[in-house]
Amino acid sequence: MSRAVPEQKRTWRTGTAPGIFPILGHGIALYRQPLAFLNSLPAYGDLVEIRLGPQRAWMVCHPELTHEVLMDPHTFDKGGPLYDRLGKLMGDGLVTCRQPTHRDKRRLLQPAFRPSHVAEYTDLVTEEAAAVCRAWPVGQDVAVTEAMMALTTRVTSRVLLSDSLDDRTTAEVRDCLGAVVRGLFVRTVVPIDALFRLPTPANRRYRRALSRLHEIIDAAIRERRRGDDRDDVLGTLLKAAKGDASTAADGGRPTALVTDQEVHDHLITLLLTGVETQALALTSAFSLLARHPQAERRLHAELDSVLAGGRRPTPEDLPHLVYTRCVVSETLRHSSPGWLFTRVATKETELAGCRLPEGATVLYSPHLLHHDPSSFPDPGRFDPDRWLPGRPTAEERRAMMPFSAGNRKCLGDEFAMVEATLALATIAGRRRLRHLPGYVDRKPRPGITMGPRSLVMTCAPRSPMPSAASLAHRTTAAPCTSDSRTAGDHVVDDA
Ligand code: HEM
């Protein structure tokens, strides 16, 4: 018979990161060598004080402590330099809104991203992914990041707005989103507004991209108001704006009236969150697979077996694409596109035994958690087998947070997993991507998101694999050459 053991109060380690620059604090380190800087922090404690510009901030470096922060949104609300910046762009959308208004907004948007609804997007994703393959001639070099941005912009804009954006405007949205997420990051780690009012080319580029995005969204809303109702996210928002009771989003309860500004904020929020993250995840997956031929062979074997004859995947295939989903999960662990987030203490509080003042900025980083060897053995190694059914340990499951946790967990998490699995299956089922000769695994440039922003690869022939069963026993991926705990050297050219 087991006896309940009284829970021991844990003793947390706290410290301060060295290397504080006057005025800029750790902004330079976060800007130039973000992953190396993040990975150095656990050595100074489970909660480590850093400086963002002149401001004090606290980085949580332990999964349990991160959950403590994320599960208490009343004490640690959205806020801090990241969300203060994002708020200027996304207004009061779901990502940036504060706790008191969050529930109503989430209830309004949640149904479009429920698993039952997500299955309806399958055809849309595989149709767009198959179009990518058709545009990639075998034997030629292809701009993978650009193509993945185009793919996810098209998928997300069709989910949000059906066919309201023509091809040229969709391409413009893609370009504007890229410029905005890069510019936002610089403004977050060096929160000195005067710098960004200067008429530099980068500042002008950022402002131009921003105002064009707003114009495109406004035009889409105007046009829809003049035309027919559609069953998409914009349709849901416009019904809620009219106070239409049939939009009751969750269990038949009526939703709060939505203002015109909120309709705009929701759309820009979903575009910004849904496009780049997903494009970078897919690009990283192709890059990692090309460097890990054994994992790539197993993926191809699964695809050749499940999608025999090269057909496009359907929702019924998803349960059988086990290894494909493991590749997606391991990509999100190894190269998490969402890598740094902030919260703000709404009142004076205690965290890890440390008193934090009201207004204190608290940061957490999926990258840091995913690359801590105490949670993931040999964290720099790309090993999709970690996610095979029954394999992940409790520590790994707890530390794996590509989509965050708690009530602010990603709204599109299931949609993102399904979209990535289907897009990967469709493309890898038809094409094999190789790195160019002399390819060097440069560490990605940081932005609000992180990942390979301009990857070009060669499209090689793809011949069917021997049966999946004959490869099933080979489970170990080749070791990754770089150790992402110590890697650095990030060049950001958009300051
Ligand atoms: C690989 C793809 C994606 C990743 C890695 C990702 C990651 C994340 C993370 C980490 C958060 C929490 C941020 C925080 O704690 O401050 C988040 C929130 C959010 N994500 Fe995603 N996301 C992805 C795709 C998507 C997609 C496709 C959509 C929708 C189209 C989406 C919509 C949202 C929204 C609306 C929130 C705010 C949720 C709330 O506060 O209630 N994301 N995402």
Coordinates of C-alpha atoms and ligand atoms in Angstrom, one line a residue:
M1 CA 0.0 0.0 0.0
S2 CA 1.4 3.4 -0.9
R3 CA 1.5 6.2 1.6
A4 CA 1.0 9.8 0.6
V5 CA 4.3 11.6 1.1
P6 CA 4.0 15.2 2.2
E7 CA 5.2 17.4 -0.7
Q8 CA 8.5 19.0 0.1
K9 CA 8.7 22.8 -0.6
R10 CA 11.3 23.1 -3.3
T11 CA 14.3 25.3 -2.9
W12 CA 14.8 27.4 -6.0
R13 CA 18.1 28.9 -7.1
T14 CA 18.0 32.6 -8.1
G15 CA 20.7 34.8 -9.6
T16 CA 21.6 37.6 -11.9
A17 CA 23.0 37.2 -15.4
P18 CA 26.5 38.8 -15.8
G19 CA 27.5 41.2 -18.6
I20 CA 25.0 44.1 -18.1
F21 CA 25.8 46.9 -20.6
P22 CA 24.9 50.5 -19.5
I23 CA 21.5 51.5 -21.0
L24 CA 21.2 48.5 -23.3
G25 CA 21.4 45.9 -20.5
H26 CA 21.4 42.4 -22.0
G27 CA 19.7 43.7 -25.2
I28 CA 22.9 43.3 -27.2
A29 CA 23.4 39.7 -26.1
L30 CA 19.7 38.9 -26.8
Y31 CA 20.0 40.6 -30.1
R32 CA 23.3 39.2 -31.3
Q33 CA 23.5 35.8 -29.7
P34 CA 20.1 35.1 -28.3
L35 CA 20.2 31.3 -28.1
A36 CA 23.7 31.2 -26.6
F37 CA 22.5 33.9 -24.1
L38 CA 19.4 32.0 -23.2
N39 CA 21.2 28.7 -22.8
S40 CA 23.7 30.3 -20.5
L41 CA 21.1 31.4 -18.0
P42 CA 20.1 28.2 -16.1
A43 CA 23.7 28.1 -14.8
Y44 CA 22.8 31.3 -12.8
G45 CA 19.6 30.0 -11.3
D46 CA 16.0 28.7 -11.8
L47 CA 14.9 32.4 -11.9
V48 CA 17.5 34.8 -13.3
E49 CA 17.4 38.5 -13.3
I50 CA 18.4 40.2 -16.6
R51 CA 18.1 43.7 -18.0
L52 CA 16.0 44.7 -21.1
G53 CA 17.5 48.0 -21.9
P54 CA 17.6 49.7 -18.5
Q55 CA 14.6 47.7 -17.2
R56 CA 15.0 44.8 -14.7
A57 CA 13.3 41.6 -15.9
W58 CA 13.3 38.0 -14.6
M59 CA 13.7 34.9 -16.8
V60 CA 12.2 31.6 -15.6
C61 CA 14.6 28.8 -16.4
H62 CA 12.8 25.7 -15.0
P63 CA 9.8 24.0 -16.4
E64 CA 7.9 23.8 -13.1
L65 CA 8.5 27.5 -12.4
T66 CA 7.3 28.3 -16.0
H67 CA 4.1 26.3 -15.4
E68 CA 3.7 28.2 -12.1
V69 CA 3.8 31.5 -14.0
L70 CA 1.6 30.3 -16.9
M71 CA -1.1 28.7 -14.7
D72 CA -1.6 32.0 -12.8
P73 CA -2.6 34.5 -15.4
H74 CA -4.2 36.8 -12.8
T75 CA -0.8 37.4 -11.3
F76 CA 1.3 37.1 -14.4
D77 CA -0.8 38.7 -17.2
K78 CA 0.1 39.4 -20.8
G79 CA 2.4 42.5 -20.8
G80 CA 6.0 43.4 -20.7
P81 CA 8.1 44.8 -23.6
L82 CA 7.0 42.1 -26.1
Y83 CA 3.3 42.5 -25.6
D84 CA 3.5 46.3 -25.1
R85 CA 5.0 46.4 -28.6
L86 CA 2.6 43.8 -30.1
G87 CA -0.3 45.7 -28.5
K88 CA 0.4 48.7 -30.7
L89 CA 0.2 46.5 -33.7
M90 CA -2.5 43.9 -32.8
G91 CA -4.6 46.3 -30.6
D92 CA -6.7 44.3 -28.2
G93 CA -6.7 41.0 -30.1
L94 CA -6.5 37.6 -28.5
V95 CA -2.7 37.5 -28.2
T96 CA -2.3 40.8 -26.5
C97 CA -5.5 41.4 -24.5
R98 CA -5.4 41.4 -20.8
Q99 CA -6.9 38.8 -18.6
P100 CA -10.3 40.5 -17.9
T101 CA -11.4 40.5 -21.5
H102 CA -9.6 37.3 -22.6
R103 CA -12.3 34.8 -22.0
D104 CA -14.9 36.4 -24.2
K105 CA -12.5 36.8 -27.1
R106 CA -11.3 33.2 -26.8
R107 CA -14.8 31.9 -26.7
L108 CA -15.6 33.7 -29.9
L109 CA -12.6 32.4 -31.9
Q110 CA -12.1 29.0 -30.4
P111 CA -14.8 27.1 -32.4
A112 CA -12.9 27.8 -35.7
F113 CA -9.9 26.0 -34.3
R114 CA -11.5 23.1 -32.5
P115 CA -10.2 19.7 -33.7
S116 CA -13.6 18.9 -35.3
H117 CA -13.4 22.0 -37.4
V118 CA -9.7 21.6 -38.1
A119 CA -10.5 18.4 -40.2
E120 CA -12.4 20.6 -42.6
Y121 CA -9.2 22.4 -43.5
T122 CA -7.4 19.3 -44.6
D123 CA -8.2 19.6 -48.3
L124 CA -7.3 23.3 -48.3
V125 CA -3.8 22.5 -46.8
T126 CA -3.0 19.6 -49.1
E127 CA -4.2 21.4 -52.2
E128 CA -1.9 24.4 -51.4
A129 CA 1.0 22.1 -50.5
A130 CA 0.6 20.1 -53.8
A131 CA 0.7 23.4 -55.6
V132 CA 4.0 24.2 -54.0
C133 CA 5.4 20.9 -55.3
R134 CA 4.1 21.6 -58.8
A135 CA 6.1 24.9 -58.8
W136 CA 9.3 23.1 -57.7
P137 CA 11.0 21.4 -60.7
V138 CA 13.2 18.5 -59.8
G139 CA 16.9 19.3 -60.1
Q140 CA 16.5 23.0 -59.4
D141 CA 17.2 25.3 -56.5
V142 CA 14.1 26.4 -54.6
A143 CA 13.5 29.2 -52.1
V144 CA 12.0 27.0 -49.3
T145 CA 11.3 29.7 -46.7
E146 CA 9.6 31.9 -49.3
A147 CA 7.5 29.0 -50.5
M148 CA 6.5 28.0 -47.0
M149 CA 5.6 31.6 -46.2
A150 CA 3.5 31.7 -49.3
L151 CA 1.8 28.4 -48.4
T152 CA 0.9 29.4 -44.8
T153 CA -0.2 32.9 -45.8
R154 CA -2.5 31.3 -48.4
V155 CA -3.8 28.7 -45.9
T156 CA -4.3 31.1 -43.0
S157 CA -5.9 33.8 -45.2
R158 CA -8.3 31.3 -46.7
V159 CA -9.3 30.0 -43.2
L160 CA -9.8 33.6 -42.0
L161 CA -11.1 35.3 -45.2
S162 CA -12.0 32.5 -47.7
D163 CA -11.0 33.9 -51.1
S164 CA -11.1 37.6 -50.2
L165 CA -7.4 38.2 -51.1
D166 CA -6.1 37.8 -54.6
D167 CA -2.7 36.2 -55.3
R168 CA -0.9 39.6 -55.5
T169 CA -2.4 40.8 -52.2
T170 CA -1.6 37.5 -50.5
A171 CA 2.0 37.8 -51.6
E172 CA 2.0 41.4 -50.3
V173 CA 0.7 40.2 -46.9
R174 CA 3.5 37.6 -46.8
D175 CA 6.2 40.2 -47.4
C176 CA 4.7 42.7 -44.9
L177 CA 4.4 40.1 -42.2
G178 CA 8.1 39.2 -42.6
A179 CA 9.2 42.8 -42.3
V180 CA 6.9 43.4 -39.3
V181 CA 8.0 40.4 -37.2
R182 CA 11.7 41.3 -37.7
G183 CA 11.2 44.9 -36.8
L184 CA 9.1 44.1 -33.7
F185 CA 11.9 42.0 -32.2
V186 CA 14.5 44.8 -32.3
R187 CA 11.9 47.1 -30.7
T188 CA 11.3 44.6 -27.9
V189 CA 14.9 43.9 -26.8
V190 CA 15.9 47.5 -27.0
P191 CA 12.8 49.3 -25.9
I192 CA 14.0 52.8 -26.6
D193 CA 11.3 54.5 -28.7
A194 CA 13.4 57.4 -29.8
L195 CA 15.7 55.1 -31.8
F196 CA 12.8 53.8 -33.9
R197 CA 11.5 57.3 -34.7
L198 CA 14.7 58.0 -36.7
P199 CA 14.1 58.0 -40.5
T200 CA 16.4 55.0 -41.1
P201 CA 15.6 52.7 -44.1
A202 CA 14.7 49.8 -41.7
N203 CA 12.4 52.1 -39.6
R204 CA 10.7 53.3 -42.8
R205 CA 10.4 49.7 -44.1
Y206 CA 8.8 48.6 -40.9
R207 CA 6.3 51.5 -40.9
R208 CA 5.4 50.9 -44.5
A209 CA 4.8 47.2 -44.0
L210 CA 2.6 47.9 -41.0
S211 CA 0.4 50.5 -42.6
R212 CA 0.0 48.3 -45.7
L213 CA -1.1 45.3 -43.5
H214 CA -3.8 47.5 -41.8
E215 CA -5.0 48.7 -45.2
I216 CA -5.3 45.2 -46.6
I217 CA -7.3 44.0 -43.6
D218 CA -9.6 47.1 -43.7
A219 CA -10.2 46.6 -47.4
A220 CA -11.1 42.9 -46.9
I221 CA -13.6 43.9 -44.1
R222 CA -15.2 46.6 -46.3
E223 CA -15.6 44.3 -49.2
R224 CA -17.2 41.6 -47.2
R225 CA -19.7 44.0 -45.7
R226 CA -20.7 44.9 -49.2
G227 CA -20.9 41.2 -50.4
D228 CA -22.3 37.9 -49.2
D229 CA -21.9 36.3 -45.8
R230 CA -19.3 33.5 -45.7
D231 CA -18.7 30.7 -43.2
D232 CA -15.2 31.7 -42.2
V233 CA -13.5 33.6 -39.3
L234 CA -14.3 37.0 -40.7
G235 CA -17.9 35.9 -41.1
T236 CA -18.1 34.8 -37.5
L237 CA -16.6 38.2 -36.4
L238 CA -18.9 40.2 -38.5
K239 CA -21.9 38.4 -37.1
A240 CA -20.7 39.0 -33.6
A241 CA -20.2 42.7 -34.5
K242 CA -23.9 42.8 -35.5
G243 CA -24.8 41.2 -32.2
D244 CA -26.2 38.2 -34.0
A245 CA -27.2 35.7 -31.3
S246 CA -26.6 32.8 -33.7
T247 CA -22.8 33.4 -33.2
A248 CA -23.0 32.2 -29.6
A249 CA -19.7 30.6 -29.7
D250 CA -19.4 28.2 -26.8
G251 CA -22.2 25.9 -25.7
G252 CA -24.9 28.2 -26.9
R253 CA -24.0 31.1 -24.5
P254 CA -24.2 34.5 -26.2
T255 CA -21.0 36.2 -27.0
A256 CA -20.2 39.8 -26.2
L257 CA -20.7 42.4 -28.9
V258 CA -17.6 42.9 -31.0
T259 CA -16.6 46.4 -32.1
D260 CA -15.3 47.1 -35.7
Q261 CA -11.8 47.8 -34.2
E262 CA -11.9 44.4 -32.6
V263 CA -12.8 42.7 -35.9
H264 CA -9.7 44.3 -37.4
D265 CA -7.5 43.5 -34.3
H266 CA -8.5 39.8 -34.4
L267 CA -7.7 39.4 -38.0
I268 CA -4.3 41.0 -37.8
T269 CA -3.6 39.0 -34.7
L270 CA -4.4 35.7 -36.4
L271 CA -2.4 36.5 -39.5
L272 CA 0.6 37.5 -37.4
T273 CA 0.4 34.4 -35.2
G274 CA -0.6 31.9 -37.8
V275 CA 1.7 32.5 -40.8
E276 CA 5.3 33.0 -39.8
T277 CA 5.4 30.4 -37.0
Q278 CA 4.1 27.7 -39.2
A279 CA 6.3 28.6 -42.2
L280 CA 9.4 28.6 -40.1
A281 CA 8.5 25.3 -38.5
L282 CA 8.0 23.7 -41.9
T283 CA 11.2 25.2 -43.3
S284 CA 13.1 23.9 -40.2
A285 CA 11.7 20.5 -40.7
F286 CA 13.0 20.3 -44.3
S287 CA 16.4 21.6 -43.2
L288 CA 16.7 19.1 -40.3
L289 CA 15.5 16.2 -42.4
A290 CA 18.2 16.9 -45.1
R291 CA 20.8 16.8 -42.3
H292 CA 19.4 13.6 -40.8
P293 CA 19.1 11.1 -43.7
Q294 CA 18.0 8.2 -41.5
A295 CA 15.0 10.2 -40.1
E296 CA 14.3 11.3 -43.7
R297 CA 14.3 7.7 -45.0
R298 CA 11.9 6.6 -42.2
L299 CA 9.6 9.5 -43.0
H300 CA 9.6 8.7 -46.7
A301 CA 9.0 5.0 -45.9
E302 CA 5.9 5.9 -43.9
L303 CA 4.6 8.2 -46.6
D304 CA 5.1 5.6 -49.3
S305 CA 3.3 3.1 -47.2
V306 CA 0.3 5.2 -45.9
L307 CA -0.1 7.3 -49.1
A308 CA 0.6 4.6 -51.6
G309 CA 0.7 5.8 -55.2
G310 CA 1.5 9.4 -54.1
R311 CA -2.1 10.4 -53.3
R312 CA -2.8 13.5 -51.1
P313 CA -3.4 12.8 -47.4
T314 CA -7.0 12.9 -46.0
P315 CA -8.2 13.4 -42.4
E316 CA -8.4 9.5 -42.2
D317 CA -4.7 9.2 -42.8
L318 CA -3.7 11.4 -39.9
P319 CA -3.7 8.6 -37.2
H320 CA -1.4 6.6 -39.5
L321 CA 1.1 9.4 -40.1
V322 CA 2.7 8.6 -36.7
Y323 CA 6.4 9.2 -37.7
T324 CA 5.4 12.3 -39.7
R325 CA 3.8 13.8 -36.6
C326 CA 6.9 12.9 -34.6
V327 CA 9.1 14.8 -37.1
V328 CA 6.8 17.8 -36.6
S329 CA 7.0 17.5 -32.8
E330 CA 10.7 17.1 -32.7
T331 CA 11.1 20.1 -35.1
L332 CA 9.0 22.2 -32.7
R333 CA 11.2 21.1 -29.8
H334 CA 14.6 21.4 -31.6
S335 CA 13.8 24.7 -33.5
S336 CA 10.8 26.2 -31.8
P337 CA 9.6 29.2 -33.8
G338 CA 8.1 30.8 -30.7
W339 CA 11.2 31.2 -28.5
L340 CA 10.7 34.1 -26.1
F341 CA 7.6 35.5 -24.4
T342 CA 6.9 38.0 -21.7
R343 CA 4.4 38.4 -18.8
V344 CA 3.9 41.2 -16.3
A345 CA 3.3 40.9 -12.6
T346 CA -0.1 42.6 -11.9
K347 CA 0.8 43.0 -8.2
E348 CA 3.7 42.6 -5.9
T349 CA 4.3 38.8 -5.7
E350 CA 6.8 36.1 -4.8
L351 CA 8.3 33.7 -7.4
A352 CA 11.0 31.2 -6.6
G353 CA 11.3 32.9 -3.2
C354 CA 12.1 36.2 -4.8
R355 CA 10.0 39.3 -4.3
L356 CA 8.9 40.8 -7.6
P357 CA 7.5 44.3 -7.7
E358 CA 4.1 45.1 -9.3
G359 CA 4.8 45.7 -13.0
A360 CA 7.9 43.3 -13.1
T361 CA 8.6 41.7 -16.4
V362 CA 8.8 37.9 -16.3
L363 CA 10.1 36.0 -19.4
Y364 CA 9.9 32.4 -20.5
S365 CA 11.5 30.7 -23.4
P366 CA 10.4 27.5 -25.1
H367 CA 13.8 27.3 -26.7
L368 CA 15.6 27.4 -23.3
L369 CA 13.3 24.7 -21.8
H370 CA 13.6 22.5 -24.9
H371 CA 17.4 22.6 -24.8
D372 CA 17.9 21.9 -21.1
P373 CA 19.7 18.5 -20.8
S374 CA 18.0 17.9 -17.5
S375 CA 14.7 17.6 -19.4
F376 CA 15.9 16.4 -22.8
P377 CA 19.0 14.2 -23.0
D378 CA 21.4 15.3 -25.7
P379 CA 19.1 18.3 -26.5
G380 CA 21.0 19.4 -29.7
R381 CA 20.2 16.1 -31.4
F382 CA 17.3 15.9 -33.8
D383 CA 15.5 12.7 -32.8
P384 CA 11.9 12.3 -33.8
D385 CA 11.8 9.0 -31.9
R386 CA 11.5 11.0 -28.7
W387 CA 7.8 11.4 -29.6
L388 CA 6.8 7.9 -30.6
P389 CA 3.8 6.7 -28.7
G390 CA 4.7 5.8 -25.1
R391 CA 8.2 7.2 -25.4
P392 CA 8.2 10.8 -23.9
T393 CA 9.0 10.8 -20.2
A394 CA 7.0 13.0 -17.7
E395 CA 9.9 15.4 -17.7
E396 CA 9.9 15.7 -21.5
R397 CA 6.2 16.2 -21.6
R398 CA 6.3 18.9 -18.9
A399 CA 9.2 20.8 -20.5
M400 CA 7.8 20.6 -24.1
M401 CA 6.0 23.9 -24.6
P402 CA 6.1 25.0 -28.2
F403 CA 2.5 26.2 -27.9
S404 CA 2.8 27.4 -24.2
A405 CA 0.5 26.3 -21.5
G406 CA -2.4 27.5 -19.4
N407 CA -5.3 29.6 -20.6
R408 CA -3.1 31.6 -23.0
K409 CA -1.9 28.4 -24.7
C410 CA -1.9 28.8 -28.5
L411 CA -5.4 28.9 -30.0
G412 CA -4.1 27.3 -33.2
D413 CA -2.1 24.5 -31.6
E414 CA -4.1 21.6 -33.1
F415 CA -4.6 23.4 -36.4
A416 CA -0.8 24.0 -36.5
M417 CA 0.0 20.3 -35.9
V418 CA -2.5 19.1 -38.5
E419 CA -1.4 21.7 -41.0
A420 CA 2.3 21.0 -40.5
T421 CA 1.8 17.2 -40.6
L422 CA -0.3 17.3 -43.8
A423 CA 1.9 19.9 -45.6
L424 CA 5.0 17.9 -44.7
A425 CA 3.4 14.6 -45.8
T426 CA 2.2 16.1 -49.1
I427 CA 5.5 17.8 -50.0
A428 CA 7.9 15.1 -48.7
G429 CA 5.7 12.5 -50.5
R430 CA 6.6 14.1 -53.8
R431 CA 9.9 16.0 -53.4
R432 CA 13.2 15.5 -51.6
L433 CA 15.0 18.6 -50.5
R434 CA 18.8 18.7 -50.3
H435 CA 21.0 21.4 -48.9
L436 CA 23.1 23.3 -51.4
P437 CA 26.8 22.2 -51.6
G438 CA 28.8 24.0 -48.9
Y439 CA 25.7 24.6 -46.8
V440 CA 26.6 25.7 -43.3
D441 CA 24.0 25.4 -40.5
R442 CA 24.0 29.1 -39.6
K443 CA 22.1 30.0 -36.4
P444 CA 18.8 31.7 -37.3
R445 CA 18.3 35.4 -37.1
P446 CA 16.0 36.3 -34.2
G447 CA 12.7 38.0 -34.7
I448 CA 9.5 37.8 -32.7
T449 CA 9.8 34.3 -34.1
M450 CA 13.0 32.3 -34.8
G451 CA 13.9 30.0 -37.7
P452 CA 15.6 29.8 -41.1
R453 CA 14.4 33.0 -42.8
S454 CA 15.9 32.6 -46.3
L455 CA 16.7 29.0 -46.9
V456 CA 17.3 27.8 -50.4
M457 CA 17.6 24.0 -51.1
T458 CA 17.8 21.8 -54.2
C459 CA 14.8 19.8 -55.2
A460 CA 16.1 16.2 -55.8
P461 CA 14.2 13.2 -57.3
R462 CA 12.1 11.3 -54.9
S463 CA 11.9 7.5 -55.5
P464 CA 9.6 5.2 -53.5
M465 CA 11.2 3.6 -50.5
P466 CA 11.4 -0.1 -49.6
S467 CA 8.5 -1.1 -47.4
A468 CA 8.1 0.9 -44.2
A469 CA 8.3 -2.3 -42.1
S470 CA 11.9 -3.0 -43.3
L471 CA 13.0 0.4 -42.0
A472 CA 10.9 0.5 -38.9
H473 CA 13.6 -0.9 -36.6
R474 CA 16.0 1.9 -37.5
T475 CA 15.0 4.5 -34.9
T476 CA 18.1 6.6 -34.2
A477 CA 18.6 9.8 -36.1
A478 CA 22.2 10.9 -37.0
P479 CA 23.7 13.2 -34.4
C480 CA 23.4 16.9 -35.1
T481 CA 26.7 18.6 -35.6
S482 CA 25.9 21.7 -33.7
D483 CA 25.2 22.0 -30.0
S484 CA 22.4 24.4 -29.7
R485 CA 23.1 25.1 -26.0
T486 CA 26.3 26.9 -26.9
A487 CA 25.6 28.1 -30.4
G488 CA 25.6 31.8 -31.1
D489 CA 26.6 34.2 -33.8
H490 CA 23.3 35.8 -34.9
V491 CA 23.3 38.5 -37.4
V492 CA 20.3 40.8 -37.4
D493 CA 20.3 43.2 -40.3
D494 CA 17.0 44.9 -39.8
A495 CA 17.9 47.4 -37.0
Ligands
HEM1 C1 4.0 26.1 -35.3 C2 3.0 27.0 -35.2 C3 2.7 27.8 -34.0 C4 3.5 28.0 -32.8 C5 4.8 27.4 -32.5 C6 2.7 28.8 -32.0 C7 3.1 29.2 -30.7 C8 2.3 30.0 -29.8 C9 2.7 30.3 -28.5 C10 4.0 29.8 -27.8 C11 1.7 31.0 -27.9 C12 1.6 31.6 -26.5 C13 2.3 32.9 -26.4 C14 2.5 33.4 -24.9 O1 2.6 32.5 -24.0 O2 2.7 34.6 -24.7 C15 0.6 31.2 -28.9 C16 -0.5 31.9 -28.8 C17 -1.4 32.1 -29.7 N1 -1.4 31.5 -31.0 FE1 0.0 30.3 -31.8 N2 1.5 29.2 -32.6 C18 1.5 28.6 -33.8 C19 0.5 28.6 -34.8 C20 -0.7 29.3 -34.6 C21 -1.7 29.4 -35.6 C22 -1.7 28.6 -36.9 C23 -2.7 30.2 -35.1 C24 -4.0 30.6 -35.7 C25 -4.2 30.9 -36.9 C26 -2.2 30.7 -33.8 C27 -2.9 31.6 -33.0 C28 -2.5 31.9 -31.7 C29 -3.3 32.8 -30.8 C30 -4.6 33.5 -31.2 C31 -2.6 32.9 -29.6 C32 -3.1 33.6 -28.4 C33 -3.9 32.7 -27.5 C34 -4.5 33.3 -26.2 O3 -3.8 34.2 -25.6 O4 -5.6 32.9 -25.8 N3 -1.0 30.1 -33.6 N4 1.0 30.5 -30.1

